[in-house]
Amino acid sequence: MKLRTVYVTRYIQALREGGSLPALADANDDFKYVLKFRGAGHGSKALIAELLGGEIARTLGLPVPELVFIELDEAFGRTEADEEIQDLLQNSQGLNLGLHFLSGALNFDPNTQEVDATLASQVVWLDAFITNVDRTFRNTNLLHWHKELWLIDHGASFYFHHSWENWEQHALSPFALIKDHVLLPQASQLAAVNESFQSILTDEKLREIVDLIPDSWLIWEGNHQTPDEIRKIYYQFLVLRKSNADTFVNQAQNARITLI
């Protein structure tokens, strides 16, 4: 597996609806991207979660915008009038992450739009697997584009890595927060999806996805592990969580019963 690398040619505007202050930017391939900054919020860990979550979703056949590595030159930010954005740009020099901008996409409205039971089950399984806490009625992180439902924003996944302790315990957790998932009421096909998705996500495929994480995102303050050692933990987390998928599937099924 390999991600393309593009270079920012024009900073267009901040997208202030995002908690980490992402931006809309042009790149040298003539496409627009939603640019996620390594200097924002939870730093490179949010980019790692976005990368892993997005590429796992893509491997499972779910619609997600193309992810690319984005190089940000040191010249960006020098003339920005907003001091907050200026600091963000200067602290994010080097390799960042971008999602292809879905021009004209509309936010998913769970009150007026229905989702097929299989697709709903697939999205619920994914989010339980990657421990994504941010696909709720309050913030669905789902878009309608070209009559399809698209998944965005996986930066709140893998929350275990913010403490980097007891990763085995987190890998085995039932993920009780799945009860708040926006698509849980429609997710009636979780058992079938569980069987299918476990066969798709082979250990080899998970290793390929984890190996996409750049070394520069794995230099963490206060952590003396090498990038390869950190990647190994992400890989072990995913393999262990997949082999115990019945735990989080049962949790989701039981939570769904209380909603219907």
PDB file of C-alpha atoms in Angstrom:
ATOM      1  CA  MET A   1       0.000   0.000   0.000  1.00  0.00           C
ATOM      2  CA  LYS A   2       1.146   3.522  -0.727  1.00  0.00           C
ATOM      3  CA  LEU A   3      -0.248   7.023  -0.368  1.00  0.00           C
ATOM      4  CA  ARG A   4       0.487   9.791  -2.821  1.00  0.00           C
ATOM      5  CA  THR A   5       2.413  12.843  -1.619  1.00  0.00           C
ATOM      6  CA  VAL A   6       1.328  16.298  -2.784  1.00  0.00           C
ATOM      7  CA  TYR A   7       2.506  19.820  -1.990  1.00  0.00           C
ATOM      8  CA  VAL A   8       0.391  22.741  -0.829  1.00  0.00           C
ATOM      9  CA  THR A   9       0.311  25.531  -3.384  1.00  0.00           C
ATOM     10  CA  ARG A  10      -2.345  27.736  -1.809  1.00  0.00           C
ATOM     11  CA  TYR A  11      -3.896  28.007   1.631  1.00  0.00           C
ATOM     12  CA  ILE A  12      -7.549  28.876   0.961  1.00  0.00           C
ATOM     13  CA  GLN A  13      -9.302  29.117   4.307  1.00  0.00           C
ATOM     14  CA  ALA A  14      -9.645  27.619   7.754  1.00  0.00           C
ATOM     15  CA  LEU A  15     -12.531  25.221   8.290  1.00  0.00           C
ATOM     16  CA  ARG A  16     -13.468  26.359  11.747  1.00  0.00           C
ATOM     17  CA  GLU A  17     -16.172  23.770  12.263  1.00  0.00           C
ATOM     18  CA  GLY A  18     -13.374  21.276  12.947  1.00  0.00           C
ATOM     19  CA  GLY A  19     -12.012  21.153  16.468  1.00  0.00           C
ATOM     20  CA  SER A  20      -8.418  20.926  15.254  1.00  0.00           C
ATOM     21  CA  LEU A  21      -8.784  23.834  12.804  1.00  0.00           C
ATOM     22  CA  PRO A  22      -8.311  21.969   9.505  1.00  0.00           C
ATOM     23  CA  ALA A  23      -8.062  24.001   6.329  1.00  0.00           C
ATOM     24  CA  LEU A  24      -9.060  23.922   2.702  1.00  0.00           C
ATOM     25  CA  ALA A  25      -5.999  24.035   0.458  1.00  0.00           C
ATOM     26  CA  ASP A  26      -4.953  23.651  -3.169  1.00  0.00           C
ATOM     27  CA  ALA A  27      -2.182  21.203  -4.022  1.00  0.00           C
ATOM     28  CA  ASN A  28       0.183  20.803  -6.931  1.00  0.00           C
ATOM     29  CA  ASP A  29      -1.978  18.059  -8.486  1.00  0.00           C
ATOM     30  CA  ASP A  30      -4.740  20.672  -9.082  1.00  0.00           C
ATOM     31  CA  PHE A  31      -7.085  19.145  -6.490  1.00  0.00           C
ATOM     32  CA  LYS A  32      -8.423  20.651  -3.298  1.00  0.00           C
ATOM     33  CA  TYR A  33      -7.868  18.937   0.032  1.00  0.00           C
ATOM     34  CA  VAL A  34      -9.043  19.221   3.595  1.00  0.00           C
ATOM     35  CA  LEU A  35      -5.675  19.636   5.258  1.00  0.00           C
ATOM     36  CA  LYS A  36      -5.176  18.129   8.735  1.00  0.00           C
ATOM     37  CA  PHE A  37      -2.214  19.668  10.578  1.00  0.00           C
ATOM     38  CA  ARG A  38       0.337  17.814  12.665  1.00  0.00           C
ATOM     39  CA  GLY A  39       0.740  20.995  14.744  1.00  0.00           C
ATOM     40  CA  ALA A  40      -2.922  21.063  15.841  1.00  0.00           C
ATOM     41  CA  GLY A  41      -4.749  19.622  18.821  1.00  0.00           C
ATOM     42  CA  HIS A  42      -3.485  16.131  19.530  1.00  0.00           C
ATOM     43  CA  GLY A  43      -0.711  16.548  16.983  1.00  0.00           C
ATOM     44  CA  SER A  44       0.511  13.632  14.934  1.00  0.00           C
ATOM     45  CA  LYS A  45      -1.594  11.122  16.903  1.00  0.00           C
ATOM     46  CA  ALA A  46      -4.753  12.590  15.368  1.00  0.00           C
ATOM     47  CA  LEU A  47      -3.166  12.191  11.924  1.00  0.00           C
ATOM     48  CA  ILE A  48      -2.243   8.585  12.717  1.00  0.00           C
ATOM     49  CA  ALA A  49      -5.837   7.871  13.747  1.00  0.00           C
ATOM     50  CA  GLU A  50      -7.110   9.552  10.583  1.00  0.00           C
ATOM     51  CA  LEU A  51      -4.711   7.543   8.444  1.00  0.00           C
ATOM     52  CA  LEU A  52      -5.369   4.172  10.056  1.00  0.00           C
ATOM     53  CA  GLY A  53      -9.121   4.658  10.307  1.00  0.00           C
ATOM     54  CA  GLY A  54      -9.468   5.898   6.750  1.00  0.00           C
ATOM     55  CA  GLU A  55      -7.344   3.174   5.167  1.00  0.00           C
ATOM     56  CA  ILE A  56      -9.018   0.424   7.187  1.00  0.00           C
ATOM     57  CA  ALA A  57     -12.377   1.756   5.990  1.00  0.00           C
ATOM     58  CA  ARG A  58     -11.120   1.800   2.392  1.00  0.00           C
ATOM     59  CA  THR A  59      -9.830  -1.772   2.696  1.00  0.00           C
ATOM     60  CA  LEU A  60     -13.289  -2.819   3.877  1.00  0.00           C
ATOM     61  CA  GLY A  61     -14.842  -1.243   0.798  1.00  0.00           C
ATOM     62  CA  LEU A  62     -16.403   1.725   2.563  1.00  0.00           C
ATOM     63  CA  PRO A  63     -16.519   5.102   0.759  1.00  0.00           C
ATOM     64  CA  VAL A  64     -13.899   7.464   2.158  1.00  0.00           C
ATOM     65  CA  PRO A  65     -12.162  10.380   0.414  1.00  0.00           C
ATOM     66  CA  GLU A  66      -8.677   9.685  -0.886  1.00  0.00           C
ATOM     67  CA  LEU A  67      -6.034  10.288   1.763  1.00  0.00           C
ATOM     68  CA  VAL A  68      -2.711  11.837   0.763  1.00  0.00           C
ATOM     69  CA  PHE A  69       0.403  12.986   2.516  1.00  0.00           C
ATOM     70  CA  ILE A  70       0.738  16.748   2.185  1.00  0.00           C
ATOM     71  CA  GLU A  71       4.030  18.598   2.420  1.00  0.00           C
ATOM     72  CA  LEU A  72       3.774  22.075   3.911  1.00  0.00           C
ATOM     73  CA  ASP A  73       6.619  24.428   3.051  1.00  0.00           C
ATOM     74  CA  GLU A  74       8.142  26.688   5.681  1.00  0.00           C
ATOM     75  CA  ALA A  75       7.033  29.745   3.687  1.00  0.00           C
ATOM     76  CA  PHE A  76       3.393  29.145   4.536  1.00  0.00           C
ATOM     77  CA  GLY A  77       2.159  31.134   7.498  1.00  0.00           C
ATOM     78  CA  ARG A  78       4.553  34.040   7.219  1.00  0.00           C
ATOM     79  CA  THR A  79       1.940  36.410   5.802  1.00  0.00           C
ATOM     80  CA  GLU A  80      -1.134  34.995   7.558  1.00  0.00           C
ATOM     81  CA  ALA A  81      -2.889  37.755   9.521  1.00  0.00           C
ATOM     82  CA  ASP A  82      -4.546  35.450  12.056  1.00  0.00           C
ATOM     83  CA  GLU A  83      -1.910  34.687  14.696  1.00  0.00           C
ATOM     84  CA  GLU A  84      -3.532  31.388  15.683  1.00  0.00           C
ATOM     85  CA  ILE A  85      -3.486  30.135  12.103  1.00  0.00           C
ATOM     86  CA  GLN A  86       0.015  31.525  11.564  1.00  0.00           C
ATOM     87  CA  ASP A  87       1.322  29.528  14.530  1.00  0.00           C
ATOM     88  CA  LEU A  88      -0.522  26.430  13.322  1.00  0.00           C
ATOM     89  CA  LEU A  89       1.017  26.638   9.866  1.00  0.00           C
ATOM     90  CA  GLN A  90       4.523  27.247  11.175  1.00  0.00           C
ATOM     91  CA  ASN A  91       4.237  24.374  13.670  1.00  0.00           C
ATOM     92  CA  SER A  92       3.069  22.024  10.925  1.00  0.00           C
ATOM     93  CA  GLN A  93       5.951  22.338   8.499  1.00  0.00           C
ATOM     94  CA  GLY A  94       6.781  19.057   6.839  1.00  0.00           C
ATOM     95  CA  LEU A  95       4.478  16.085   6.346  1.00  0.00           C
ATOM     96  CA  ASN A  96       0.766  16.464   7.113  1.00  0.00           C
ATOM     97  CA  LEU A  97      -2.363  14.616   5.985  1.00  0.00           C
ATOM     98  CA  GLY A  98      -5.061  15.581   3.499  1.00  0.00           C
ATOM     99  CA  LEU A  99      -8.465  14.267   2.478  1.00  0.00           C
ATOM    100  CA  HIS A 100      -9.759  14.879  -1.013  1.00  0.00           C
ATOM    101  CA  PHE A 101     -12.309  17.697  -0.800  1.00  0.00           C
ATOM    102  CA  LEU A 102     -15.791  16.483  -1.751  1.00  0.00           C
ATOM    103  CA  SER A 103     -17.063  19.638  -3.421  1.00  0.00           C
ATOM    104  CA  GLY A 104     -20.815  20.091  -3.032  1.00  0.00           C
ATOM    105  CA  ALA A 105     -21.208  17.359  -0.401  1.00  0.00           C
ATOM    106  CA  LEU A 106     -23.984  17.771   2.160  1.00  0.00           C
ATOM    107  CA  ASN A 107     -23.958  16.796   5.815  1.00  0.00           C
ATOM    108  CA  PHE A 108     -25.866  13.618   6.615  1.00  0.00           C
ATOM    109  CA  ASP A 109     -29.086  14.330   8.520  1.00  0.00           C
ATOM    110  CA  PRO A 110     -30.119  11.299  10.619  1.00  0.00           C
ATOM    111  CA  ASN A 111     -33.581  12.783  11.168  1.00  0.00           C
ATOM    112  CA  THR A 112     -34.517  12.837   7.485  1.00  0.00           C
ATOM    113  CA  GLN A 113     -32.177  10.363   5.757  1.00  0.00           C
ATOM    114  CA  GLU A 114     -32.128   6.595   6.084  1.00  0.00           C
ATOM    115  CA  VAL A 115     -29.178   4.252   5.619  1.00  0.00           C
ATOM    116  CA  ASP A 116     -29.311   0.684   4.351  1.00  0.00           C
ATOM    117  CA  ALA A 117     -29.030  -1.881   7.172  1.00  0.00           C
ATOM    118  CA  THR A 118     -25.920  -3.496   5.716  1.00  0.00           C
ATOM    119  CA  LEU A 119     -24.068  -0.208   5.259  1.00  0.00           C
ATOM    120  CA  ALA A 120     -25.123   0.959   8.718  1.00  0.00           C
ATOM    121  CA  SER A 121     -23.821  -2.299  10.198  1.00  0.00           C
ATOM    122  CA  GLN A 122     -20.549  -1.940   8.312  1.00  0.00           C
ATOM    123  CA  VAL A 123     -19.963   1.586   9.619  1.00  0.00           C
ATOM    124  CA  VAL A 124     -20.873   0.591  13.189  1.00  0.00           C
ATOM    125  CA  TRP A 125     -18.485  -2.385  13.006  1.00  0.00           C
ATOM    126  CA  LEU A 126     -15.683  -0.181  11.714  1.00  0.00           C
ATOM    127  CA  ASP A 127     -16.131   2.435  14.424  1.00  0.00           C
ATOM    128  CA  ALA A 128     -16.327  -0.174  17.178  1.00  0.00           C
ATOM    129  CA  PHE A 129     -13.175  -1.806  15.812  1.00  0.00           C
ATOM    130  CA  ILE A 130     -11.132   1.401  15.693  1.00  0.00           C
ATOM    131  CA  THR A 131     -12.788   2.804  18.858  1.00  0.00           C
ATOM    132  CA  ASN A 132     -14.094   5.898  17.087  1.00  0.00           C
ATOM    133  CA  VAL A 133     -15.950   8.063  19.613  1.00  0.00           C
ATOM    134  CA  ASP A 134     -17.008  10.674  17.062  1.00  0.00           C
ATOM    135  CA  ARG A 135     -19.872   9.421  14.895  1.00  0.00           C
ATOM    136  CA  THR A 136     -22.857  10.481  16.979  1.00  0.00           C
ATOM    137  CA  PHE A 137     -26.128  12.348  16.397  1.00  0.00           C
ATOM    138  CA  ARG A 138     -24.358  15.492  17.562  1.00  0.00           C
ATOM    139  CA  ASN A 139     -21.533  15.083  15.065  1.00  0.00           C
ATOM    140  CA  THR A 140     -22.138  12.394  12.448  1.00  0.00           C
ATOM    141  CA  ASN A 141     -18.962  12.833  10.370  1.00  0.00           C
ATOM    142  CA  LEU A 142     -20.933  11.524   7.399  1.00  0.00           C
ATOM    143  CA  LEU A 143     -21.499  13.284   4.089  1.00  0.00           C
ATOM    144  CA  HIS A 144     -23.815  12.737   1.123  1.00  0.00           C
ATOM    145  CA  TRP A 145     -21.920  13.125  -2.130  1.00  0.00           C
ATOM    146  CA  HIS A 146     -23.043  11.937  -5.561  1.00  0.00           C
ATOM    147  CA  LYS A 147     -25.959  10.072  -3.925  1.00  0.00           C
ATOM    148  CA  GLU A 148     -23.626   8.055  -1.709  1.00  0.00           C
ATOM    149  CA  LEU A 149     -22.812   8.161   1.984  1.00  0.00           C
ATOM    150  CA  TRP A 150     -19.166   9.043   2.636  1.00  0.00           C
ATOM    151  CA  LEU A 151     -17.178   8.630   5.851  1.00  0.00           C
ATOM    152  CA  ILE A 152     -14.907  11.444   7.058  1.00  0.00           C
ATOM    153  CA  ASP A 153     -12.937  12.420  10.149  1.00  0.00           C
ATOM    154  CA  HIS A 154     -11.483   9.428  11.981  1.00  0.00           C
ATOM    155  CA  GLY A 155      -9.055  11.491  14.052  1.00  0.00           C
ATOM    156  CA  ALA A 156     -10.819  10.682  17.319  1.00  0.00           C
ATOM    157  CA  SER A 157     -10.216   6.941  16.902  1.00  0.00           C
ATOM    158  CA  PHE A 158      -7.627   4.833  18.760  1.00  0.00           C
ATOM    159  CA  TYR A 159      -7.971   7.015  21.842  1.00  0.00           C
ATOM    160  CA  PHE A 160      -5.774   4.578  23.790  1.00  0.00           C
ATOM    161  CA  HIS A 161      -2.714   6.169  22.174  1.00  0.00           C
ATOM    162  CA  HIS A 162      -3.183   9.426  24.065  1.00  0.00           C
ATOM    163  CA  SER A 163      -2.116   7.698  27.284  1.00  0.00           C
ATOM    164  CA  TRP A 164      -0.134   4.897  25.591  1.00  0.00           C
ATOM    165  CA  GLU A 165      -0.741   2.602  28.534  1.00  0.00           C
ATOM    166  CA  ASN A 166      -2.569  -0.728  28.882  1.00  0.00           C
ATOM    167  CA  TRP A 167      -3.049  -1.036  25.132  1.00  0.00           C
ATOM    168  CA  GLU A 168      -3.928  -4.717  25.517  1.00  0.00           C
ATOM    169  CA  GLN A 169      -6.822  -3.832  27.823  1.00  0.00           C
ATOM    170  CA  HIS A 170      -8.092  -1.257  25.333  1.00  0.00           C
ATOM    171  CA  ALA A 171      -7.803  -3.781  22.495  1.00  0.00           C
ATOM    172  CA  LEU A 172     -10.069  -6.162  24.393  1.00  0.00           C
ATOM    173  CA  SER A 173     -12.612  -3.544  25.468  1.00  0.00           C
ATOM    174  CA  PRO A 174     -16.256  -3.933  24.382  1.00  0.00           C
ATOM    175  CA  PHE A 175     -16.363  -0.199  23.547  1.00  0.00           C
ATOM    176  CA  ALA A 176     -19.455   0.803  25.486  1.00  0.00           C
ATOM    177  CA  LEU A 177     -19.585   4.198  23.722  1.00  0.00           C
ATOM    178  CA  ILE A 178     -20.968   2.456  20.650  1.00  0.00           C
ATOM    179  CA  LYS A 179     -24.382   3.044  22.251  1.00  0.00           C
ATOM    180  CA  ASP A 180     -24.178   6.649  21.000  1.00  0.00           C
ATOM    181  CA  HIS A 181     -23.452   5.750  17.363  1.00  0.00           C
ATOM    182  CA  VAL A 182     -25.730   7.563  14.929  1.00  0.00           C
ATOM    183  CA  LEU A 183     -26.292   4.477  12.748  1.00  0.00           C
ATOM    184  CA  LEU A 184     -26.718   1.890  15.510  1.00  0.00           C
ATOM    185  CA  PRO A 185     -30.541   1.756  15.249  1.00  0.00           C
ATOM    186  CA  GLN A 186     -30.280   0.583  11.606  1.00  0.00           C
ATOM    187  CA  ALA A 187     -27.350  -1.803  12.185  1.00  0.00           C
ATOM    188  CA  SER A 188     -29.270  -5.081  12.116  1.00  0.00           C
ATOM    189  CA  GLN A 189     -26.656  -7.060  10.130  1.00  0.00           C
ATOM    190  CA  LEU A 190     -23.722  -6.924  12.533  1.00  0.00           C
ATOM    191  CA  ALA A 191     -23.232 -10.687  12.759  1.00  0.00           C
ATOM    192  CA  ALA A 192     -22.913 -11.099   8.990  1.00  0.00           C
ATOM    193  CA  VAL A 193     -20.694  -8.028   8.669  1.00  0.00           C
ATOM    194  CA  ASN A 194     -18.453  -9.297  11.468  1.00  0.00           C
ATOM    195  CA  GLU A 195     -17.784 -12.545   9.626  1.00  0.00           C
ATOM    196  CA  SER A 196     -17.133 -10.787   6.330  1.00  0.00           C
ATOM    197  CA  PHE A 197     -14.908  -8.030   7.679  1.00  0.00           C
ATOM    198  CA  GLN A 198     -12.740 -10.357   9.741  1.00  0.00           C
ATOM    199  CA  SER A 199     -11.928 -12.326   6.589  1.00  0.00           C
ATOM    200  CA  ILE A 200     -11.039  -9.138   4.676  1.00  0.00           C
ATOM    201  CA  LEU A 201      -8.772  -7.660   7.362  1.00  0.00           C
ATOM    202  CA  THR A 202      -5.991 -10.205   7.276  1.00  0.00           C
ATOM    203  CA  ASP A 203      -2.973  -9.729   9.511  1.00  0.00           C
ATOM    204  CA  GLU A 204      -0.931  -8.978   6.407  1.00  0.00           C
ATOM    205  CA  LYS A 205      -3.328  -6.257   5.312  1.00  0.00           C
ATOM    206  CA  LEU A 206      -3.301  -4.691   8.786  1.00  0.00           C
ATOM    207  CA  ARG A 207       0.489  -4.667   8.746  1.00  0.00           C
ATOM    208  CA  GLU A 208       0.515  -2.908   5.370  1.00  0.00           C
ATOM    209  CA  ILE A 209      -1.811  -0.212   6.720  1.00  0.00           C
ATOM    210  CA  VAL A 210       0.227   0.339   9.876  1.00  0.00           C
ATOM    211  CA  ASP A 211       3.428   0.512   7.839  1.00  0.00           C
ATOM    212  CA  LEU A 212       2.034   3.627   6.122  1.00  0.00           C
ATOM    213  CA  ILE A 213       2.632   5.691   9.279  1.00  0.00           C
ATOM    214  CA  PRO A 214       5.618   8.000   8.615  1.00  0.00           C
ATOM    215  CA  ASP A 215       8.558   7.997  11.013  1.00  0.00           C
ATOM    216  CA  SER A 216       8.170  11.743  11.544  1.00  0.00           C
ATOM    217  CA  TRP A 217       4.744  11.197  13.115  1.00  0.00           C
ATOM    218  CA  LEU A 218       6.149   8.712  15.623  1.00  0.00           C
ATOM    219  CA  ILE A 219       8.585  10.957  17.484  1.00  0.00           C
ATOM    220  CA  TRP A 220       6.629  11.737  20.637  1.00  0.00           C
ATOM    221  CA  GLU A 221       7.693  13.868  23.559  1.00  0.00           C
ATOM    222  CA  GLY A 222       8.264  11.727  26.635  1.00  0.00           C
ATOM    223  CA  ASN A 223       8.263   8.475  24.666  1.00  0.00           C
ATOM    224  CA  HIS A 224      11.587   6.819  23.964  1.00  0.00           C
ATOM    225  CA  GLN A 225      10.317   4.003  21.738  1.00  0.00           C
ATOM    226  CA  THR A 226      11.495   3.878  18.158  1.00  0.00           C
ATOM    227  CA  PRO A 227       9.043   4.366  15.277  1.00  0.00           C
ATOM    228  CA  ASP A 228       9.223   0.642  14.503  1.00  0.00           C
ATOM    229  CA  GLU A 229       8.406  -0.226  18.121  1.00  0.00           C
ATOM    230  CA  ILE A 230       5.408   2.113  18.099  1.00  0.00           C
ATOM    231  CA  ARG A 231       4.146   0.714  14.795  1.00  0.00           C
ATOM    232  CA  LYS A 232       4.410  -2.779  16.273  1.00  0.00           C
ATOM    233  CA  ILE A 233       2.062  -1.804  19.105  1.00  0.00           C
ATOM    234  CA  TYR A 234      -0.508  -0.357  16.693  1.00  0.00           C
ATOM    235  CA  TYR A 235      -0.305  -3.566  14.680  1.00  0.00           C
ATOM    236  CA  GLN A 236      -0.649  -5.780  17.758  1.00  0.00           C
ATOM    237  CA  PHE A 237      -3.591  -3.678  18.947  1.00  0.00           C
ATOM    238  CA  LEU A 238      -5.427  -4.192  15.656  1.00  0.00           C
ATOM    239  CA  VAL A 239      -4.704  -7.916  15.420  1.00  0.00           C
ATOM    240  CA  LEU A 240      -5.779  -8.524  19.017  1.00  0.00           C
ATOM    241  CA  ARG A 241      -8.915  -6.434  18.595  1.00  0.00           C
ATOM    242  CA  LYS A 242      -9.877  -8.243  15.399  1.00  0.00           C
ATOM    243  CA  SER A 243      -9.389 -11.675  16.962  1.00  0.00           C
ATOM    244  CA  ASN A 244     -11.731 -10.627  19.778  1.00  0.00           C
ATOM    245  CA  ALA A 245     -14.261  -8.845  17.587  1.00  0.00           C
ATOM    246  CA  ASP A 246     -17.163 -10.801  19.078  1.00  0.00           C
ATOM    247  CA  THR A 247     -16.695  -8.741  22.254  1.00  0.00           C
ATOM    248  CA  PHE A 248     -17.444  -5.388  20.647  1.00  0.00           C
ATOM    249  CA  VAL A 249     -20.034  -6.850  18.261  1.00  0.00           C
ATOM    250  CA  ASN A 250     -21.998  -8.280  21.196  1.00  0.00           C
ATOM    251  CA  GLN A 251     -21.760  -4.926  22.954  1.00  0.00           C
ATOM    252  CA  ALA A 252     -23.182  -3.167  19.888  1.00  0.00           C
ATOM    253  CA  GLN A 253     -25.962  -5.712  19.454  1.00  0.00           C
ATOM    254  CA  ASN A 254     -26.980  -5.423  23.106  1.00  0.00           C
ATOM    255  CA  ALA A 255     -26.908  -1.628  22.938  1.00  0.00           C
ATOM    256  CA  ARG A 256     -29.064  -1.704  19.808  1.00  0.00           C
ATOM    257  CA  ILE A 257     -31.723  -3.771  21.565  1.00  0.00           C
ATOM    258  CA  THR A 258     -32.307  -0.910  23.977  1.00  0.00           C
ATOM    259  CA  LEU A 259     -32.956   1.470  21.062  1.00  0.00           C
ATOM    260  CA  ILE A 260     -35.513  -0.492  19.056  1.00  0.00           C
TER     261      ILE A 260
END
